[in-house]
Amino acid sequence: MAKLILVPLMSLLFLVLQSCSFTDDPSAFFSTSVQGIFGAAYSSDGRHVLAGSIQHGGSLWDTENAERLFNWNHQANLTSQITAMDFSAEGDFALTSDGRTLVLWDVSSGEALRFFNAPSTVLHLALSPSAQTALLGLANGNAVLFDVQRGGIIEELDQGHHILSMAVSNNGDYALFGLDNGQAKFWNLRSLELINEIETQGRVQTVALSNDGLFGLLTVQHIDAVVWDMRANALHSKLNYSNRFFPSFSSFVVAKFSRDGSKILTGNTTGAVELWSRENGKRIKRWITPVGSTFKPRIFSVVAVAINDQLRQVSAIVSNGTSYRYQF
């Protein structure tokens, strides 16, 4: 007797839509975790990935050799729930947080250099060049510029609303915040001044900044993804994803600009990784991270991405802890 297999409608629709988009297989992939991850971050060139595993805490990986280099936890002989992390722009240092504490690490030696208590629950963090300061997005709606070398708050940057996303330019000069009230706020981190506020029609779920801070990406949940000219405080372009039949079925959750600022790499909730032109918003390339078998689909959200223009590579790690590399 034939066995009837029922597939959930949304999963079936997703698989049909994914199959309509041609994509290349990954050139390399490896797993950083058995049970999934709380979060992850790539170095700017994609050479290293830092993963906060549900099972075994933090770990640093060499993506070229798929090799675990160090286990990074905040207490000896105990695993930590590493939920926020970032590399310095040059990739020599990394900062991790379990929400309550902060640890600064040397990427080359794996040594813990500094340990601090966080001023409040840390949701987001960004490490400055040379690891002098860190911008912390806190659960109380504040952002603080934190001294990573000596400890302590340098300045509070009150956002007034819940911070959904945060980005810092690679030169460390500018910060962009996406808020739950539909605003995005652009700050000068040198002068500690609010430069401008951008009003949108919904929650600003994801933001990214070009290396020089001249352009920003704002994704408004289920509505729009726009490139903003930060200097002119004006719309520059819109990402053209009009071919999506169900725009609310997936949302951009991570984004990075290329080193020269001409391209934007995004990852969404259904495992799609897409490369876009900053200038005209057109999609250059699309990749779909593997979702499992047809009758047992496993959809994993993208957690972090990186783009290496020199090697023409993009990297993406998804919520089950698998890191993928693709060529473009």
PDB file of C-alpha atoms in Angstrom, residues 59 62-63 68 89 109 113 121 125 137 150 156 162 188 193-194 236 250 318:
ATOM      1  CA  SER A  59      34.892  28.711  19.047  1.00  0.00           C
ATOM      2  CA  ASP A  62      39.911  28.893  10.130  1.00  0.00           C
ATOM      3  CA  THR A  63      37.540  28.871   7.156  1.00  0.00           C
ATOM      4  CA  ARG A  68      38.722  24.780  14.857  1.00  0.00           C
ATOM      5  CA  ALA A  89      38.476  45.632  11.156  1.00  0.00           C
ATOM      6  CA  SER A 109      47.308  33.285  19.993  1.00  0.00           C
ATOM      7  CA  LEU A 113      43.366  39.779  26.863  1.00  0.00           C
ATOM      8  CA  THR A 121      22.443  43.110  28.915  1.00  0.00           C
ATOM      9  CA  LEU A 125      28.320  44.785  19.713  1.00  0.00           C
ATOM     10  CA  GLY A 137      23.712  47.927  21.919  1.00  0.00           C
ATOM     11  CA  ARG A 150      40.701  50.016  30.499  1.00  0.00           C
ATOM     12  CA  GLU A 156      26.081  56.919  26.306  1.00  0.00           C
ATOM     13  CA  HIS A 162      14.616  49.233  21.305  1.00  0.00           C
ATOM     14  CA  ASN A 188      29.520  60.291  14.432  1.00  0.00           C
ATOM     15  CA  GLU A 193      27.033  63.663  17.730  1.00  0.00           C
ATOM     16  CA  LEU A 194      23.793  62.494  16.136  1.00  0.00           C
ATOM     17  CA  HIS A 236      20.327  56.322  -3.210  1.00  0.00           C
ATOM     18  CA  SER A 250      11.448  35.873   4.261  1.00  0.00           C
ATOM     19  CA  VAL A 318      23.394  29.566   9.012  1.00  0.00           C
TER      20      VAL A 318
END
